[in-house]
Amino acid sequence: MHLIMKYRYILFIAALTLLSVDASAQRKGRKVKPDTALIVKNYMDSLALLRKQLDSVQQVNLLLRKESSDGRYYRLFAPTTFYHSGAQKAFSFVPKGGDDVTNAVDAALLSLYMRRPDLVKNNETNLMNAGLLRNDVNEEVKPHVELAEKVAPVPEVPEEVAPVAVVVEKPNFWKFKFDGSMQFLQNYVSDNWHKGGESNYSAVASTVFELNYNDQERVLFDNKLEMKLGFQTSRSDTVHKFKPNNDLLRYTGKLGLQAHKKWYYTLQLLAYTQFTRGLKANDKNVYSDFMSPFDLNVGIGMEYKVEALNKRLTGTLNFLPMAYNFRYVDRLALATKYGLDEGKHTLHDFGSQLTVDLTWKMAEQISWKTRLYGFTSYKRGLIEWENLITLKVSKYISANLFLYPRFDDSGSRDDDMGYFQFQEYSSLGLSYTF
């Protein structure tokens, strides 16, 4: 019945063909009287004949399925190969024994070899060289099972679990850093250095305190306090037994609000002066003093956080297009030296400011710290470029090279250097950082 359903479309097409022939005859005006009994008889005979044909096909399929497990038929369905048995039987004078199926397969293959040699791509010798089939594939595989010892029972968990105290600590967004050193140095100062000084051998102590806040989201608050004080003695100086050669007291504070990734809206406060009087050899005049001068600069702008060279180059770039600078000179005798009108203590300027503060760790023991500061009121300009190259000899010993060019056109002009000034020293001494 399944096979009849399979050919139902053929029967349907045959019935439509008979109906179309009858309809065509009627359209042509022929009057044919159908013989119903003959049509039914022919239809039944067609079904019986079709059933016999389908039964024959089914028997062939069943026979093929039954014989498919017989390895003697394999050569007929495998890729065309030249087997020796067929040729040996054809050219042998003495007939060799064999069953009918094997002989029939050999004869069929020999006929194929003679008629279509182009289809033969392999031979029995190559198959033998490739190796025989394994003989142990039909052997029963018996797994070896080792019994383990009895597992200890899982202890029962009590229904009531003791409460666990969970302590949530508020993260600490503050970071503190200290860098201190005591250096012995050879110092060079140009004759027109704005704070005085003399080229000689001397010593200088330096400390840097940093207290920074970062909430890891939007707000930054950085604080840096730098203090540097050094003294020198000179045989040529008969007026002063000691006089300072390095003198700096500077505070930098920045409040930043993140704008985009590494960009921040920034409010910066910069204040700096010196600790003590600035002197020159064999000269009783005072060239600088505490609060003489004192500079206070406030600016608003943008800051960019620098992280490059696998974080070996870090720092900040500050662009402050709107800046206010307040200068105070306590000693009236120094007012004109620092750009103030005679007899006045204060000076107010509005302008723009740029600050670049970078640290480059060039190697494990070598680092370079640079600070470029510039301010202009569009009437006067100030540029300071501090460079400190440090070589770590050991954990507590380091060698420093300090280079400090400076430009300031608010004071008097020197005949040799103009408005340019320069300070340099190299030193070796103790250092400590945490």
mmCIF file of N, CA and C in Angstrom, residues 224-296:
data_model
loop_
_atom_site.group_PDB
_atom_site.id
_atom_site.type_symbol
_atom_site.label_atom_id
_atom_site.label_comp_id
_atom_site.label_asym_id
_atom_site.label_seq_id
_atom_site.Cartn_x
_atom_site.Cartn_y
_atom_site.Cartn_z
ATOM 1 N N LYS A 224 50.300 69.614 45.735
ATOM 2 C CA LYS A 224 51.748 69.394 45.747
ATOM 3 C C LYS A 224 52.427 70.575 46.429
ATOM 4 N N LEU A 225 53.284 70.256 47.410
ATOM 5 C CA LEU A 225 54.063 71.258 48.112
ATOM 6 C C LEU A 225 55.548 70.941 47.902
ATOM 7 N N GLU A 226 56.265 71.888 47.284
ATOM 8 C CA GLU A 226 57.686 71.714 46.987
ATOM 9 C C GLU A 226 58.496 72.692 47.818
ATOM 10 N N MET A 227 59.520 72.158 48.476
ATOM 11 C CA MET A 227 60.411 72.978 49.299
ATOM 12 C C MET A 227 61.852 72.609 48.957
ATOM 13 N N LYS A 228 62.630 73.627 48.691
ATOM 14 C CA LYS A 228 64.037 73.431 48.342
ATOM 15 C C LYS A 228 64.844 74.572 48.945
ATOM 16 N N LEU A 229 65.919 74.208 49.640
ATOM 17 C CA LEU A 229 66.765 75.222 50.277
ATOM 18 C C LEU A 229 68.206 74.717 50.292
ATOM 19 N N GLY A 230 69.101 75.541 49.777
ATOM 20 C CA GLY A 230 70.502 75.186 49.742
ATOM 21 C C GLY A 230 71.375 76.359 50.139
ATOM 22 N N PHE A 231 72.546 76.051 50.730
ATOM 23 C CA PHE A 231 73.486 77.082 51.159
ATOM 24 C C PHE A 231 74.856 76.787 50.569
ATOM 25 N N GLN A 232 75.623 77.848 50.475
ATOM 26 C CA GLN A 232 76.969 77.720 49.941
ATOM 27 C C GLN A 232 77.929 78.629 50.711
ATOM 28 N N THR A 233 79.156 78.251 50.644
ATOM 29 C CA THR A 233 80.221 79.088 51.190
ATOM 30 C C THR A 233 81.220 79.356 50.082
ATOM 31 N N SER A 234 81.838 80.516 50.131
ATOM 32 C CA SER A 234 82.792 80.893 49.086
ATOM 33 C C SER A 234 83.938 81.653 49.720
ATOM 34 N N ARG A 235 85.140 81.268 49.380
ATOM 35 C CA ARG A 235 86.318 81.943 49.922
ATOM 36 C C ARG A 235 86.434 83.370 49.394
ATOM 37 N N SER A 236 85.926 83.586 48.210
ATOM 38 C CA SER A 236 86.021 84.921 47.636
ATOM 39 C C SER A 236 85.064 85.912 48.270
ATOM 40 N N ASP A 237 84.080 85.400 48.997
ATOM 41 C CA ASP A 237 83.076 86.269 49.621
ATOM 42 C C ASP A 237 83.555 86.640 51.021
ATOM 43 N N THR A 238 83.892 87.889 51.201
ATOM 44 C CA THR A 238 84.344 88.378 52.504
ATOM 45 C C THR A 238 83.236 89.034 53.300
ATOM 46 N N VAL A 239 82.047 89.168 52.676
ATOM 47 C CA VAL A 239 80.923 89.831 53.339
ATOM 48 C C VAL A 239 79.990 88.811 53.995
ATOM 49 N N HIS A 240 79.723 87.718 53.294
ATOM 50 C CA HIS A 240 78.763 86.717 53.784
ATOM 51 C C HIS A 240 79.483 85.386 54.020
ATOM 52 N N LYS A 241 79.280 84.842 55.232
ATOM 53 C CA LYS A 241 79.850 83.530 55.517
ATOM 54 C C LYS A 241 79.019 82.423 54.860
ATOM 55 N N PHE A 242 77.688 82.575 54.896
ATOM 56 C CA PHE A 242 76.769 81.644 54.220
ATOM 57 C C PHE A 242 75.793 82.475 53.394
ATOM 58 N N LYS A 243 75.428 81.954 52.303
ATOM 59 C CA LYS A 243 74.378 82.586 51.492
ATOM 60 C C LYS A 243 73.652 81.483 50.710
ATOM 61 N N PRO A 244 72.340 81.675 50.458
ATOM 62 C CA PRO A 244 71.557 80.634 49.773
ATOM 63 C C PRO A 244 71.863 80.602 48.278
ATOM 64 N N ASN A 245 71.830 79.392 47.736
ATOM 65 C CA ASN A 245 71.976 79.233 46.288
ATOM 66 C C ASN A 245 70.752 78.572 45.649
ATOM 67 N N ASN A 246 69.919 77.920 46.470
ATOM 68 C CA ASN A 246 68.647 77.377 46.002
ATOM 69 C C ASN A 246 67.602 77.690 47.048
ATOM 70 N N ASP A 247 66.499 78.264 46.608
ATOM 71 C CA ASP A 247 65.491 78.703 47.574
ATOM 72 C C ASP A 247 64.136 78.688 46.887
ATOM 73 N N LEU A 248 63.273 77.769 47.301
ATOM 74 C CA LEU A 248 61.966 77.654 46.659
ATOM 75 C C LEU A 248 60.936 77.145 47.657
ATOM 76 N N LEU A 249 59.804 77.792 47.684
ATOM 77 C CA LEU A 249 58.635 77.355 48.441
ATOM 78 C C LEU A 249 57.439 77.518 47.501
ATOM 79 N N ARG A 250 56.877 76.384 47.031
ATOM 80 C CA ARG A 250 55.847 76.449 45.988
ATOM 81 C C ARG A 250 54.740 75.439 46.273
ATOM 82 N N TYR A 251 53.508 75.940 46.135
ATOM 83 C CA TYR A 251 52.325 75.088 46.286
ATOM 84 C C TYR A 251 51.533 75.105 44.981
ATOM 85 N N THR A 252 51.100 73.901 44.547
ATOM 86 C CA THR A 252 50.264 73.765 43.349
ATOM 87 C C THR A 252 49.038 72.950 43.710
ATOM 88 N N GLY A 253 47.877 73.538 43.505
ATOM 89 C CA GLY A 253 46.618 72.845 43.769
ATOM 90 C C GLY A 253 45.740 72.862 42.538
ATOM 91 N N LYS A 254 45.130 71.677 42.229
ATOM 92 C CA LYS A 254 44.279 71.568 41.036
ATOM 93 C C LYS A 254 43.011 70.803 41.387
ATOM 94 N N LEU A 255 41.892 71.372 40.977
ATOM 95 C CA LEU A 255 40.594 70.720 41.117
ATOM 96 C C LEU A 255 40.074 70.445 39.715
ATOM 97 N N GLY A 256 39.860 69.138 39.400
ATOM 98 C CA GLY A 256 39.454 68.762 38.050
ATOM 99 C C GLY A 256 38.149 68.011 38.031
ATOM 100 N N LEU A 257 37.360 68.262 37.005
ATOM 101 C CA LEU A 257 36.094 67.567 36.756
ATOM 102 C C LEU A 257 36.175 66.955 35.368
ATOM 103 N N GLN A 258 36.024 65.643 35.292
ATOM 104 C CA GLN A 258 36.246 64.941 34.026
ATOM 105 C C GLN A 258 35.260 65.405 32.959
ATOM 106 N N ALA A 259 35.831 65.723 31.794
ATOM 107 C CA ALA A 259 35.018 66.121 30.651
ATOM 108 C C ALA A 259 34.855 64.968 29.671
ATOM 109 N N HIS A 260 35.969 64.320 29.308
ATOM 110 C CA HIS A 260 35.920 63.194 28.381
ATOM 111 C C HIS A 260 37.223 62.422 28.479
ATOM 112 N N LYS A 261 37.099 61.158 28.951
ATOM 113 C CA LYS A 261 38.256 60.271 29.089
ATOM 114 C C LYS A 261 39.383 60.949 29.868
ATOM 115 N N LYS A 262 40.453 61.398 29.196
ATOM 116 C CA LYS A 262 41.619 61.965 29.880
ATOM 117 C C LYS A 262 41.581 63.485 29.960
ATOM 118 N N TRP A 263 40.473 64.099 29.538
ATOM 119 C CA TRP A 263 40.343 65.558 29.595
ATOM 120 C C TRP A 263 39.519 65.957 30.829
ATOM 121 N N TYR A 264 39.987 67.043 31.496
ATOM 122 C CA TYR A 264 39.319 67.520 32.708
ATOM 123 C C TYR A 264 39.182 69.048 32.646
ATOM 124 N N TYR A 265 38.007 69.515 33.101
ATOM 125 C CA TYR A 265 37.869 70.943 33.376
ATOM 126 C C TYR A 265 38.640 71.233 34.669
ATOM 127 N N THR A 266 39.506 72.227 34.637
ATOM 128 C CA THR A 266 40.449 72.404 35.736
ATOM 129 C C THR A 266 40.450 73.837 36.266
ATOM 130 N N LEU A 267 40.513 73.915 37.586
ATOM 131 C CA LEU A 267 40.772 75.168 38.291
ATOM 132 C C LEU A 267 42.100 74.990 39.016
ATOM 133 N N GLN A 268 43.087 75.811 38.680
ATOM 134 C CA GLN A 268 44.426 75.649 39.233
ATOM 135 C C GLN A 268 44.821 76.864 40.057
ATOM 136 N N LEU A 269 45.463 76.580 41.193
ATOM 137 C CA LEU A 269 46.010 77.608 42.073
ATOM 138 C C LEU A 269 47.507 77.360 42.225
ATOM 139 N N LEU A 270 48.300 78.386 41.937
ATOM 140 C CA LEU A 270 49.746 78.284 42.022
ATOM 141 C C LEU A 270 50.264 79.444 42.861
ATOM 142 N N ALA A 271 51.027 79.105 43.908
ATOM 143 C CA ALA A 271 51.585 80.136 44.791
ATOM 144 C C ALA A 271 53.034 79.769 45.092
ATOM 145 N N TYR A 272 53.940 80.757 44.981
ATOM 146 C CA TYR A 272 55.348 80.458 45.244
ATOM 147 C C TYR A 272 56.088 81.724 45.693
ATOM 148 N N THR A 273 57.094 81.457 46.540
ATOM 149 C CA THR A 273 58.008 82.497 47.026
ATOM 150 C C THR A 273 59.305 81.803 47.438
ATOM 151 N N GLN A 274 60.060 82.370 48.368
ATOM 152 C CA GLN A 274 61.301 81.780 48.851
ATOM 153 C C GLN A 274 61.360 81.902 50.375
ATOM 154 N N PHE A 275 62.327 81.155 50.983
ATOM 155 C CA PHE A 275 62.418 81.120 52.447
ATOM 156 C C PHE A 275 63.197 82.315 53.026
ATOM 157 N N THR A 276 64.291 82.655 52.400
ATOM 158 C CA THR A 276 65.205 83.609 53.032
ATOM 159 C C THR A 276 65.754 84.597 52.005
ATOM 160 N N ARG A 277 66.672 85.420 52.431
ATOM 161 C CA ARG A 277 67.212 86.472 51.567
ATOM 162 C C ARG A 277 68.130 85.899 50.498
ATOM 163 N N GLY A 278 68.074 86.481 49.305
ATOM 164 C CA GLY A 278 68.972 86.135 48.236
ATOM 165 C C GLY A 278 70.108 87.126 48.145
ATOM 166 N N LEU A 279 71.353 86.603 48.155
ATOM 167 C CA LEU A 279 72.534 87.462 48.220
ATOM 168 C C LEU A 279 73.502 87.115 47.106
ATOM 169 N N LYS A 280 74.456 88.034 46.907
ATOM 170 C CA LYS A 280 75.562 87.814 45.994
ATOM 171 C C LYS A 280 76.877 88.007 46.751
ATOM 172 N N ALA A 281 77.931 87.396 46.208
ATOM 173 C CA ALA A 281 79.227 87.458 46.874
ATOM 174 C C ALA A 281 79.731 88.899 46.925
ATOM 175 N N ASN A 282 80.251 89.262 48.110
ATOM 176 C CA ASN A 282 80.853 90.590 48.320
ATOM 177 C C ASN A 282 79.882 91.718 47.984
ATOM 178 N N ASP A 283 78.602 91.490 48.260
ATOM 179 C CA ASP A 283 77.573 92.486 47.956
ATOM 180 C C ASP A 283 76.587 92.499 49.116
ATOM 181 N N LYS A 284 76.372 93.664 49.692
ATOM 182 C CA LYS A 284 75.472 93.784 50.833
ATOM 183 C C LYS A 284 74.012 93.939 50.420
ATOM 184 N N ASN A 285 73.744 94.120 49.150
ATOM 185 C CA ASN A 285 72.367 94.273 48.681
ATOM 186 C C ASN A 285 71.596 92.953 48.809
ATOM 187 N N VAL A 286 70.296 93.083 49.014
ATOM 188 C CA VAL A 286 69.388 91.922 49.072
ATOM 189 C C VAL A 286 68.621 91.855 47.756
ATOM 190 N N TYR A 287 68.669 90.713 47.092
ATOM 191 C CA TYR A 287 68.050 90.575 45.766
ATOM 192 C C TYR A 287 66.694 89.874 45.825
ATOM 193 N N SER A 288 66.408 89.185 46.890
ATOM 194 C CA SER A 288 65.095 88.554 47.083
ATOM 195 C C SER A 288 64.957 88.224 48.555
ATOM 196 N N ASP A 289 63.709 87.970 48.970
ATOM 197 C CA ASP A 289 63.461 87.666 50.373
ATOM 198 C C ASP A 289 62.117 86.953 50.466
ATOM 199 N N PHE A 290 61.792 86.512 51.680
ATOM 200 C CA PHE A 290 60.488 85.895 51.879
ATOM 201 C C PHE A 290 59.383 86.903 51.555
ATOM 202 N N MET A 291 58.465 86.531 50.670
ATOM 203 C CA MET A 291 57.371 87.377 50.174
ATOM 204 C C MET A 291 57.884 88.540 49.336
ATOM 205 N N SER A 292 59.099 88.432 48.849
ATOM 206 C CA SER A 292 59.629 89.471 47.961
ATOM 207 C C SER A 292 60.438 88.788 46.835
ATOM 208 N N PRO A 293 59.842 88.355 45.780
ATOM 209 C CA PRO A 293 58.409 88.530 45.517
ATOM 210 C C PRO A 293 57.595 87.300 45.956
ATOM 211 N N PHE A 294 56.280 87.469 45.976
ATOM 212 C CA PHE A 294 55.320 86.383 46.168
ATOM 213 C C PHE A 294 54.333 86.416 45.008
ATOM 214 N N ASP A 295 54.167 85.282 44.298
ATOM 215 C CA ASP A 295 53.263 85.205 43.145
ATOM 216 C C ASP A 295 52.128 84.249 43.448
ATOM 217 N N LEU A 296 50.922 84.687 43.132
ATOM 218 C CA LEU A 296 49.718 83.866 43.262
ATOM 219 C C LEU A 296 49.000 83.888 41.920
#
